[in-house]
Amino acid sequence: MKTFNHVYARLRQKNRKNYLLLTLCNFIAILLITSFAIVMQSNTVQSILPEGGDSRSMMTLIFTMAIVGCAAFTVYASGLFFRSKSREMGIYMALGAKKKRLSRLLFTDLLWIVLVSSAAGLLLGTLLAVGIWKVFGVIIPGSSDMAFSLNASGYLWPLGFILFTTLALFLAGRRFIRRSNIIDVVNEQRKSEPVRDIKKWQGICGIVLMVVGIVGAVALPYVFTALDMISPAWINLLY
């Protein structure tokens, strides 16, 4: 006779691709943030890029956009995970499983996902940062002598992102478990996302904005420098 834990393990094994998907998405996000933050907070980069300069402002803005993008990426992946988990949880609830027990099992799974993806992301993100530094030393003339350094501040950003990911997953899991209508839980997996037609003007507008942003943020500072003028503050908006 199979126990509840055996049934849960079998269904989890059957749906392992959903667990792997969320783990992979979280791992990629932490990997990118870790490597970027380590390179950005290294002693060489901090000493070369002047405080308040255009280069450091551009680097900070790009890093901020990367964090926002990774956060949205992870939250979306968690939504797909819980949607795929709906039918499984609905079956347990229909069989009379207590929400307290389901909550404990779900949060254990989420904790393992966070731990595995975070550990792998931090480790491989550090190795990726070293690899990026080596590539810079090859393609940028005169940079081969720049020493690579690991600063503790470089890990503050990925650790903060891990904390955000953990809170987001556990809050979403808590909301998921608190649903009381079994039919809604089961039918959650059937819901399809609304697909909207992309208008032609939206594509054109996107291309124009990218060109204006790239040309304006990169070229205009050099134009003002050539004219022996200080770049105005509004150029930062183009970044």
Coordinates of N, CA and C in Angstrom, one line a residue:
M1 N 0.8 -1.2 0.0 CA 0.0 0.0 0.0 C 0.9 1.3 0.0
K2 N 0.6 2.1 -0.9 CA 1.4 3.3 -1.1 C 0.9 4.4 -0.1
T3 N 1.9 5.1 0.5 CA 1.6 6.2 1.4 C 1.5 7.5 0.6
F4 N 1.0 8.5 1.3 CA 0.9 9.8 0.6 C 2.2 10.3 0.1
N5 N 3.3 10.1 0.9 CA 4.6 10.6 0.5 C 5.1 9.9 -0.7
H6 N 4.7 8.6 -0.9 CA 5.1 7.9 -2.1 C 4.4 8.4 -3.3
V7 N 3.1 8.7 -3.2 CA 2.3 9.3 -4.3 C 2.8 10.7 -4.6
Y8 N 3.2 11.5 -3.6 CA 3.7 12.8 -3.9 C 5.0 12.7 -4.6
A9 N 5.9 11.8 -4.2 CA 7.2 11.6 -4.9 C 7.0 11.2 -6.3
R10 N 6.1 10.3 -6.6 CA 5.8 9.8 -7.9 C 5.3 10.9 -8.8
L11 N 4.4 11.7 -8.3 CA 3.9 12.8 -9.1 C 4.9 13.9 -9.3
R12 N 5.8 14.1 -8.3 CA 6.8 15.1 -8.5 C 7.9 14.6 -9.5
Q13 N 8.1 13.3 -9.5 CA 9.0 12.8 -10.5 C 8.5 12.9 -11.9
K14 N 7.2 12.7 -12.0 CA 6.5 12.9 -13.3 C 6.5 14.3 -13.8
N15 N 6.5 15.3 -12.9 CA 6.5 16.7 -13.2 C 7.8 17.3 -13.0
R16 N 8.9 16.5 -13.1 CA 10.2 17.0 -12.8 C 10.7 18.1 -13.8
K17 N 10.1 18.1 -15.0 CA 10.6 19.1 -15.9 C 10.1 20.5 -15.5
N18 N 9.0 20.6 -14.7 CA 8.6 21.9 -14.2 C 9.5 22.4 -13.1
Y19 N 10.0 21.4 -12.3 CA 10.9 21.8 -11.2 C 12.3 22.2 -11.9
L20 N 12.7 21.5 -12.9 CA 13.9 21.8 -13.6 C 13.9 23.2 -14.3
L21 N 12.7 23.5 -14.8 CA 12.5 24.8 -15.5 C 12.7 25.9 -14.5
L22 N 12.0 25.9 -13.4 CA 12.1 26.9 -12.4 C 13.6 27.0 -11.8
T23 N 14.2 25.9 -11.6 CA 15.5 25.9 -11.1 C 16.5 26.5 -12.1
L24 N 16.3 26.1 -13.4 CA 17.2 26.6 -14.4 C 17.0 28.1 -14.6
C25 N 15.8 28.6 -14.6 CA 15.5 30.1 -14.7 C 16.2 30.8 -13.6
N26 N 16.0 30.4 -12.3 CA 16.6 31.0 -11.2 C 18.1 31.0 -11.2
F27 N 18.6 29.8 -11.7 CA 20.1 29.7 -11.8 C 20.7 30.7 -12.8
I28 N 20.0 30.8 -14.0 CA 20.5 31.7 -15.0 C 20.5 33.1 -14.5
A29 N 19.4 33.5 -13.8 CA 19.3 34.9 -13.3 C 20.4 35.2 -12.3
I30 N 20.7 34.3 -11.3 CA 21.7 34.5 -10.3 C 23.1 34.4 -10.9
L31 N 23.3 33.6 -11.9 CA 24.5 33.5 -12.6 C 24.9 34.8 -13.3
L32 N 24.0 35.4 -14.0 CA 24.2 36.7 -14.7 C 24.5 37.8 -13.7
I33 N 23.7 37.9 -12.7 CA 23.8 39.0 -11.7 C 25.1 38.8 -10.9
T34 N 25.5 37.6 -10.6 CA 26.7 37.4 -9.8 C 28.0 37.8 -10.7
S35 N 28.0 37.3 -11.9 CA 29.2 37.6 -12.8 C 29.3 39.1 -13.0
F36 N 28.1 39.8 -13.3 CA 28.1 41.2 -13.6 C 28.6 42.0 -12.3
A37 N 28.0 41.6 -11.2 CA 28.3 42.4 -9.9 C 29.8 42.2 -9.5
I38 N 30.3 41.0 -9.7 CA 31.7 40.8 -9.3 C 32.7 41.6 -10.2
V39 N 32.4 41.6 -11.5 CA 33.2 42.5 -12.4 C 33.1 43.9 -12.1
M40 N 31.8 44.4 -11.8 CA 31.6 45.8 -11.6 C 32.2 46.2 -10.3
Q41 N 32.2 45.4 -9.3 CA 32.7 45.8 -8.0 C 34.2 45.5 -7.8
S42 N 34.9 45.0 -8.8 CA 36.3 44.7 -8.7 C 37.1 46.0 -8.5
N43 N 38.2 45.9 -7.9 CA 39.0 47.1 -7.6 C 39.5 47.8 -8.8
T44 N 39.8 47.1 -9.9 CA 40.3 47.7 -11.1 C 39.2 48.5 -11.8
V45 N 38.0 47.9 -11.9 CA 36.9 48.7 -12.5 C 36.5 49.9 -11.7
Q46 N 36.5 49.7 -10.4 CA 36.1 50.9 -9.5 C 37.2 52.0 -9.5
S47 N 38.4 51.6 -9.7 CA 39.5 52.7 -9.8 C 39.6 53.3 -11.2
I48 N 39.2 52.6 -12.2 CA 39.3 53.1 -13.6 C 38.2 54.0 -13.9
L49 N 36.9 53.6 -13.5 CA 35.8 54.4 -13.8 C 35.6 55.5 -12.8
P50 N 35.6 56.7 -13.1 CA 35.5 57.8 -12.1 C 34.1 57.9 -11.5
E51 N 34.1 58.2 -10.2 CA 32.8 58.4 -9.5 C 32.0 59.5 -10.2
G52 N 30.7 59.2 -10.5 CA 29.9 60.2 -11.2 C 30.1 60.4 -12.6
G53 N 31.0 59.6 -13.2 CA 31.3 59.7 -14.7 C 30.2 59.0 -15.5
D54 N 30.3 59.3 -16.8 CA 29.3 58.7 -17.8 C 29.5 57.2 -17.8
S55 N 30.7 56.7 -17.8 CA 31.0 55.3 -18.0 C 30.4 54.5 -16.8
R56 N 30.6 55.1 -15.6 CA 30.1 54.4 -14.4 C 28.5 54.5 -14.4
S57 N 28.0 55.6 -14.8 CA 26.5 55.7 -14.9 C 25.9 54.8 -15.8
M58 N 26.6 54.6 -17.0 CA 26.1 53.6 -18.0 C 26.1 52.2 -17.4
M59 N 27.2 51.9 -16.8 CA 27.4 50.5 -16.2 C 26.3 50.3 -15.2
T60 N 26.1 51.3 -14.3 CA 25.1 51.1 -13.2 C 23.7 50.9 -13.8
L61 N 23.4 51.7 -14.8 CA 22.0 51.6 -15.4 C 21.8 50.3 -16.1
I62 N 22.9 49.8 -16.8 CA 22.8 48.5 -17.5 C 22.6 47.4 -16.5
F63 N 23.3 47.5 -15.4 CA 23.2 46.5 -14.3 C 21.8 46.5 -13.7
T64 N 21.3 47.7 -13.5 CA 19.9 47.9 -12.9 C 18.9 47.2 -13.8
M65 N 19.0 47.5 -15.1 CA 18.1 46.9 -16.1 C 18.2 45.4 -16.1
A66 N 19.5 44.9 -15.9 CA 19.7 43.4 -15.9 C 19.0 42.8 -14.7
I67 N 19.1 43.5 -13.5 CA 18.4 43.0 -12.3 C 16.9 43.0 -12.5
V68 N 16.3 44.1 -13.1 CA 14.9 44.1 -13.3 C 14.5 43.0 -14.2
G69 N 15.2 42.9 -15.3 CA 14.9 41.8 -16.3 C 15.0 40.4 -15.7
C70 N 16.0 40.1 -14.9 CA 16.1 38.8 -14.2 C 15.0 38.6 -13.2
A71 N 14.6 39.7 -12.5 CA 13.5 39.5 -11.5 C 12.2 39.2 -12.2
A72 N 11.9 39.9 -13.3 CA 10.7 39.6 -14.1 C 10.8 38.2 -14.7
F73 N 11.9 37.8 -15.1 CA 12.1 36.5 -15.7 C 11.8 35.4 -14.7
T74 N 12.3 35.6 -13.5 CA 12.2 34.6 -12.4 C 10.7 34.6 -11.9
V75 N 10.1 35.7 -11.8 CA 8.7 35.8 -11.3 C 7.8 35.1 -12.4
Y76 N 8.1 35.3 -13.6 CA 7.3 34.7 -14.7 C 7.4 33.2 -14.7
A77 N 8.7 32.7 -14.5 CA 8.9 31.3 -14.4 C 8.2 30.7 -13.2
S78 N 8.2 31.4 -12.1 CA 7.5 30.8 -10.9 C 6.0 30.7 -11.2
G79 N 5.4 31.7 -11.9 CA 4.0 31.6 -12.3 C 3.7 30.4 -13.1
L80 N 4.6 30.0 -14.1 CA 4.5 28.8 -14.9 C 4.6 27.6 -14.0
F81 N 5.5 27.6 -13.0 CA 5.6 26.5 -12.1 C 4.4 26.2 -11.3
F82 N 3.8 27.3 -10.7 CA 2.6 27.1 -9.9 C 1.4 26.7 -10.8
R83 N 1.4 27.2 -12.0 CA 0.3 26.8 -12.9 C 0.3 25.3 -13.2
S84 N 1.5 24.8 -13.5 CA 1.7 23.4 -13.7 C 1.5 22.5 -12.5
K85 N 1.7 23.1 -11.3 CA 1.5 22.4 -10.1 C 0.0 22.4 -9.6
S86 N -0.8 23.1 -10.3 CA -2.2 23.3 -9.8 C -3.0 22.0 -9.9
R87 N -2.8 21.2 -11.0 CA -3.6 20.0 -11.1 C -3.1 19.0 -10.0
E88 N -1.8 18.9 -9.8 CA -1.3 18.0 -8.8 C -1.8 18.3 -7.4
M89 N -1.8 19.6 -7.0 CA -2.3 20.0 -5.7 C -3.8 19.8 -5.6
G90 N -4.5 20.1 -6.7 CA -5.9 19.9 -6.7 C -6.3 18.4 -6.5
I91 N -5.5 17.5 -7.0 CA -5.8 16.1 -6.7 C -5.6 15.7 -5.3
Y92 N -4.5 16.3 -4.7 CA -4.3 16.0 -3.3 C -5.4 16.5 -2.4
M93 N -5.9 17.8 -2.7 CA -7.0 18.3 -2.0 C -8.2 17.6 -2.1
A94 N -8.5 17.1 -3.3 CA -9.7 16.3 -3.6 C -9.6 14.9 -2.8
L95 N -8.4 14.4 -2.6 CA -8.3 13.2 -1.8 C -8.3 13.4 -0.3
G96 N -8.5 14.7 0.1 CA -8.6 15.0 1.5 C -7.3 15.4 2.2
A97 N -6.3 15.7 1.4 CA -5.0 16.1 2.1 C -5.1 17.4 2.7
K98 N -4.5 17.5 3.9 CA -4.6 18.8 4.6 C -3.7 19.8 4.0
K99 N -4.2 21.1 4.1 CA -3.4 22.1 3.5 C -2.1 22.3 4.2
K100 N -2.1 22.1 5.5 CA -0.8 22.2 6.3 C 0.2 21.3 5.8
R101 N -0.1 20.1 5.5 CA 0.8 19.1 5.0 C 1.3 19.5 3.6
L102 N 0.4 19.9 2.7 CA 0.7 20.3 1.4 C 1.6 21.5 1.4
S103 N 1.4 22.4 2.3 CA 2.2 23.6 2.5 C 3.6 23.2 2.8
R104 N 3.8 22.3 3.8 CA 5.1 21.9 4.2 C 5.9 21.2 3.1
L105 N 5.2 20.4 2.3 CA 5.9 19.7 1.2 C 6.2 20.7 0.1
L106 N 5.3 21.6 -0.2 CA 5.6 22.6 -1.3 C 6.8 23.5 -0.9
F107 N 6.7 24.0 0.3 CA 7.8 24.9 0.8 C 9.1 24.2 0.8
T108 N 9.1 22.9 1.2 CA 10.4 22.1 1.1 C 10.9 22.0 -0.3
D109 N 10.1 21.8 -1.2 CA 10.5 21.8 -2.6 C 11.0 23.1 -3.1
L110 N 10.3 24.2 -2.7 CA 10.8 25.5 -3.1 C 12.1 25.9 -2.5
L111 N 12.3 25.4 -1.2 CA 13.6 25.7 -0.5 C 14.7 25.0 -1.2
W112 N 14.5 23.8 -1.7 CA 15.5 23.0 -2.4 C 15.9 23.7 -3.7
I113 N 14.8 24.2 -4.4 CA 15.0 24.8 -5.7 C 15.9 26.1 -5.5
V114 N 15.6 26.9 -4.4 CA 16.4 28.1 -4.2 C 17.8 27.7 -3.8
L115 N 18.0 26.7 -2.9 CA 19.3 26.4 -2.5 C 20.2 25.9 -3.6
V116 N 19.7 25.0 -4.4 CA 20.4 24.4 -5.5 C 20.8 25.5 -6.6
S117 N 19.8 26.2 -7.0 CA 20.0 27.2 -8.1 C 20.9 28.4 -7.5
S118 N 20.8 28.7 -6.3 CA 21.6 29.8 -5.7 C 23.1 29.4 -5.6
A119 N 23.3 28.2 -5.1 CA 24.7 27.7 -4.9 C 25.3 27.6 -6.3
A120 N 24.6 27.0 -7.2 CA 25.2 26.8 -8.6 C 25.4 28.2 -9.2
G121 N 24.5 29.1 -9.1 CA 24.6 30.4 -9.7 C 25.8 31.2 -9.1
L122 N 25.9 31.2 -7.8 CA 27.0 31.9 -7.2 C 28.4 31.3 -7.6
L123 N 28.5 30.0 -7.6 CA 29.8 29.4 -7.9 C 30.1 29.6 -9.4
L124 N 29.2 29.2 -10.3 CA 29.5 29.4 -11.7 C 29.5 30.9 -12.1
G125 N 28.8 31.7 -11.4 CA 28.8 33.1 -11.7 C 30.2 33.7 -11.4
T126 N 30.9 33.2 -10.4 CA 32.2 33.6 -10.0 C 33.2 33.2 -11.1
L127 N 33.0 31.9 -11.6 CA 33.9 31.4 -12.6 C 33.7 32.2 -13.9
L128 N 32.4 32.5 -14.2 CA 32.1 33.3 -15.4 C 32.7 34.7 -15.4
A129 N 32.7 35.3 -14.2 CA 33.4 36.6 -14.0 C 34.9 36.5 -14.3
V130 N 35.5 35.5 -13.8 CA 36.9 35.3 -14.1 C 37.1 35.1 -15.6
G131 N 36.3 34.3 -16.3 CA 36.4 34.1 -17.7 C 36.2 35.4 -18.5
I132 N 35.2 36.2 -18.1 CA 35.0 37.5 -18.7 C 36.2 38.4 -18.6
W133 N 36.8 38.3 -17.4 CA 38.0 39.2 -17.2 C 39.2 38.7 -18.1
K134 N 39.3 37.4 -18.3 CA 40.3 36.9 -19.1 C 40.1 37.3 -20.6
V135 N 38.8 37.3 -21.0 CA 38.5 37.7 -22.4 C 38.8 39.2 -22.6
F136 N 38.5 40.0 -21.6 CA 38.9 41.4 -21.6 C 40.4 41.6 -21.8
G137 N 41.1 40.8 -21.1 CA 42.6 40.9 -21.2 C 43.1 40.5 -22.5
V138 N 42.4 39.7 -23.3 CA 42.8 39.4 -24.7 C 42.4 40.4 -25.7
I139 N 41.1 40.8 -25.6 CA 40.6 41.7 -26.7 C 40.9 43.2 -26.5
I140 N 41.2 43.6 -25.3 CA 41.4 45.0 -25.0 C 42.9 45.2 -24.8
P141 N 43.5 46.0 -25.7 CA 44.9 46.3 -25.6 C 45.3 46.9 -24.3
G142 N 46.4 46.4 -23.7 CA 47.0 47.0 -22.5 C 46.2 46.6 -21.2
S143 N 45.2 45.7 -21.3 CA 44.4 45.4 -20.1 C 44.9 44.0 -19.5
S144 N 45.8 43.4 -20.2 CA 46.2 42.0 -19.7 C 46.9 42.1 -18.3
D145 N 47.5 43.3 -18.0 CA 48.1 43.4 -16.7 C 47.2 43.8 -15.6
M146 N 45.9 44.1 -15.9 CA 45.0 44.4 -14.8 C 44.7 43.2 -14.0
A147 N 44.8 43.4 -12.7 CA 44.6 42.2 -11.7 C 43.1 42.0 -11.5
F148 N 42.7 40.8 -11.4 CA 41.4 40.5 -11.1 C 41.2 40.4 -9.5
S149 N 40.2 40.9 -9.0 CA 40.0 40.9 -7.6 C 38.6 40.6 -7.2
L150 N 38.4 39.8 -6.2 CA 37.1 39.4 -5.7 C 36.8 40.3 -4.4
N151 N 35.8 41.0 -4.5 CA 35.3 41.9 -3.3 C 34.0 41.3 -2.7
A152 N 33.9 41.4 -1.4 CA 32.7 40.9 -0.8 C 31.5 41.7 -1.2
S153 N 31.7 43.0 -1.6 CA 30.6 43.8 -2.1 C 30.0 43.3 -3.4
G154 N 30.8 42.5 -4.1 CA 30.3 42.0 -5.4 C 29.3 40.9 -5.2
Y155 N 29.2 40.3 -4.0 CA 28.2 39.3 -3.7 C 27.0 39.8 -3.0
L156 N 27.0 41.1 -2.6 CA 25.8 41.7 -2.0 C 24.6 41.7 -2.9
W157 N 24.9 42.0 -4.2 CA 23.8 42.1 -5.2 C 23.1 40.7 -5.4
P158 N 23.9 39.7 -5.7 CA 23.3 38.4 -5.9 C 22.6 37.8 -4.7
L159 N 23.2 38.1 -3.5 CA 22.6 37.7 -2.3 C 21.3 38.4 -2.0
G160 N 21.2 39.7 -2.4 CA 19.9 40.4 -2.3 C 18.9 39.8 -3.3
F161 N 19.4 39.5 -4.4 CA 18.5 38.9 -5.4 C 18.0 37.5 -5.0
I162 N 18.8 36.8 -4.3 CA 18.4 35.5 -3.8 C 17.3 35.6 -2.7
L163 N 17.5 36.6 -1.9 CA 16.5 36.9 -0.9 C 15.2 37.3 -1.5
F164 N 15.3 38.2 -2.5 CA 14.0 38.5 -3.2 C 13.4 37.3 -3.9
T165 N 14.1 36.5 -4.5 CA 13.6 35.3 -5.1 C 12.9 34.4 -4.1
T166 N 13.6 34.2 -3.0 CA 13.0 33.3 -1.9 C 11.7 33.9 -1.4
L167 N 11.7 35.2 -1.1 CA 10.4 35.8 -0.6 C 9.3 35.7 -1.6
A168 N 9.7 35.9 -2.9 CA 8.7 35.9 -4.0 C 8.1 34.5 -4.1
L169 N 8.9 33.5 -4.1 CA 8.5 32.1 -4.3 C 7.6 31.7 -3.1
F170 N 8.0 32.0 -1.9 CA 7.3 31.6 -0.7 C 6.0 32.4 -0.6
L171 N 5.9 33.6 -1.0 CA 4.7 34.4 -0.9 C 3.7 33.8 -2.0
A172 N 4.2 33.5 -3.2 CA 3.4 32.9 -4.2 C 2.9 31.5 -3.8
G173 N 3.8 30.8 -3.1 CA 3.4 29.4 -2.6 C 2.3 29.5 -1.6
R174 N 2.5 30.5 -0.7 CA 1.5 30.7 0.4 C 0.1 31.0 -0.2
R175 N 0.1 31.9 -1.2 CA -1.1 32.3 -1.9 C -1.7 31.1 -2.6
F176 N -0.9 30.3 -3.2 CA -1.3 29.1 -3.9 C -2.0 28.1 -3.0
I177 N -1.4 27.9 -1.8 CA -1.9 26.9 -0.9 C -3.2 27.4 -0.3
R178 N -3.4 28.7 -0.1 CA -4.5 29.2 0.6 C -5.8 29.1 -0.2
R179 N -5.7 28.8 -1.5 CA -6.9 28.7 -2.3 C -7.8 27.5 -1.7
S180 N -9.1 27.8 -1.6 CA -10.0 26.8 -1.0 C -10.9 26.1 -2.0
N181 N -11.0 26.7 -3.2 CA -11.9 26.1 -4.2 C -11.1 25.1 -5.1
I182 N -11.4 23.9 -4.9 CA -10.6 22.8 -5.6 C -10.7 22.9 -7.1
I183 N -11.9 23.3 -7.6 CA -12.2 23.4 -9.0 C -11.3 24.4 -9.6
D184 N -11.2 25.6 -8.9 CA -10.3 26.7 -9.5 C -8.9 26.2 -9.5
V185 N -8.5 25.5 -8.5 CA -7.1 25.0 -8.5 C -6.8 24.1 -9.7
V186 N -7.7 23.1 -9.9 CA -7.5 22.2 -11.0 C -7.6 22.9 -12.3
N187 N -8.5 23.8 -12.5 CA -8.7 24.5 -13.8 C -7.6 25.5 -14.1
E188 N -6.8 25.8 -13.1 CA -5.8 26.9 -13.2 C -4.8 26.5 -14.4
Q189 N -4.5 25.2 -14.5 CA -3.6 24.7 -15.5 C -4.2 24.9 -16.9
R190 N -5.5 25.0 -17.0 CA -6.1 25.1 -18.3 C -6.1 26.5 -18.9
K191 N -5.9 27.5 -18.0 CA -6.0 28.9 -18.4 C -4.9 29.2 -19.3
S192 N -5.2 29.8 -20.4 CA -4.2 30.3 -21.3 C -4.0 31.8 -21.2
E193 N -2.7 32.2 -21.5 CA -2.4 33.6 -21.4 C -3.0 34.3 -22.6
P194 N -3.5 35.5 -22.3 CA -4.0 36.3 -23.5 C -2.9 36.7 -24.4
V195 N -3.2 36.5 -25.7 CA -2.2 36.9 -26.7 C -2.7 38.0 -27.5
R196 N -2.0 39.1 -27.6 CA -2.4 40.3 -28.3 C -1.6 40.5 -29.5
D197 N -2.3 41.0 -30.5 CA -1.6 41.2 -31.8 C -0.6 42.4 -31.6
I198 N 0.6 42.2 -32.2 CA 1.6 43.3 -32.2 C 1.4 44.2 -33.4
K199 N 1.1 45.4 -33.2 CA 0.9 46.3 -34.3 C 2.2 46.7 -35.0
K200 N 2.1 47.1 -36.2 CA 3.3 47.4 -37.0 C 4.0 48.6 -36.4
W201 N 3.2 49.6 -35.9 CA 3.8 50.8 -35.4 C 4.6 50.5 -34.1
Q202 N 4.2 49.5 -33.4 CA 5.0 49.1 -32.2 C 6.4 48.7 -32.5
G203 N 6.5 47.9 -33.5 CA 7.9 47.4 -33.9 C 8.7 48.6 -34.4
I204 N 8.1 49.5 -35.2 CA 8.9 50.6 -35.7 C 9.3 51.5 -34.6
C205 N 8.4 51.7 -33.6 CA 8.6 52.6 -32.5 C 9.8 52.0 -31.6
G206 N 9.7 50.7 -31.4 CA 10.8 50.0 -30.7 C 12.2 50.2 -31.3
I207 N 12.2 50.0 -32.6 CA 13.5 50.2 -33.4 C 14.0 51.6 -33.2
V208 N 13.1 52.6 -33.4 CA 13.5 54.0 -33.3 C 14.0 54.3 -31.9
L209 N 13.4 53.8 -30.9 CA 13.8 54.1 -29.5 C 15.2 53.5 -29.2
M210 N 15.4 52.3 -29.8 CA 16.7 51.6 -29.6 C 17.8 52.4 -30.2
V211 N 17.5 52.8 -31.5 CA 18.6 53.6 -32.2 C 18.8 54.9 -31.5
V212 N 17.8 55.6 -31.1 CA 17.9 56.9 -30.4 C 18.7 56.7 -29.1
G213 N 18.4 55.7 -28.4 CA 19.0 55.4 -27.1 C 20.5 55.1 -27.3
I214 N 20.8 54.2 -28.2 CA 22.2 53.8 -28.5 C 23.0 55.0 -29.0
V215 N 22.5 55.6 -30.0 CA 23.3 56.7 -30.6 C 23.4 57.9 -29.7
G216 N 22.3 58.2 -29.0 CA 22.3 59.3 -28.1 C 23.2 59.1 -26.9
A217 N 23.1 57.9 -26.3 CA 23.9 57.6 -25.1 C 25.4 57.5 -25.3
V218 N 25.7 56.9 -26.5 CA 27.1 56.6 -26.8 C 27.8 57.8 -27.6
A219 N 27.1 58.3 -28.6 CA 27.7 59.3 -29.5 C 27.7 60.7 -28.9
L220 N 26.6 61.1 -28.3 CA 26.4 62.5 -27.9 C 27.5 63.0 -26.9
P221 N 27.9 62.1 -25.9 CA 29.0 62.6 -25.0 C 30.3 62.9 -25.7
Y222 N 30.6 62.2 -26.8 CA 31.8 62.4 -27.6 C 31.6 63.7 -28.4
V223 N 30.4 64.0 -28.8 CA 30.2 65.3 -29.6 C 30.4 66.5 -28.6
F224 N 29.8 66.4 -27.4 CA 30.0 67.5 -26.5 C 31.5 67.6 -26.1
T225 N 32.2 66.5 -26.0 CA 33.6 66.5 -25.6 C 34.4 67.2 -26.7
A226 N 34.1 66.9 -28.0 CA 34.8 67.5 -29.1 C 34.5 69.0 -29.2
L227 N 33.3 69.4 -28.8 CA 33.0 70.8 -28.8 C 33.5 71.5 -27.5
D228 N 34.3 70.8 -26.7 CA 34.8 71.3 -25.4 C 33.7 71.8 -24.5
M229 N 32.6 71.0 -24.4 CA 31.5 71.3 -23.6 C 31.2 70.1 -22.7
I230 N 30.5 70.4 -21.6 CA 30.2 69.4 -20.6 C 28.8 68.8 -21.0
S231 N 28.7 67.5 -21.0 CA 27.5 66.8 -21.4 C 26.4 67.2 -20.4
P232 N 25.2 67.6 -20.9 CA 24.1 67.9 -20.0 C 23.6 66.7 -19.3
A233 N 22.9 66.9 -18.2 CA 22.4 65.8 -17.4 C 21.3 65.0 -18.1
W234 N 20.6 65.6 -19.0 CA 19.5 64.9 -19.7 C 19.9 63.7 -20.5
I235 N 21.2 63.7 -20.8 CA 21.7 62.6 -21.6 C 21.6 61.2 -20.9
N236 N 21.6 61.3 -19.5 CA 21.5 60.1 -18.7 C 20.1 59.4 -19.0
L237 N 19.1 60.1 -19.4 CA 17.8 59.5 -19.7 C 17.9 58.6 -20.9
L238 N 18.9 58.9 -21.8 CA 19.0 58.0 -23.0 C 19.6 56.7 -22.7
Y239 N 20.3 56.6 -21.6 CA 20.8 55.3 -21.2 C 19.8 54.2 -21.1

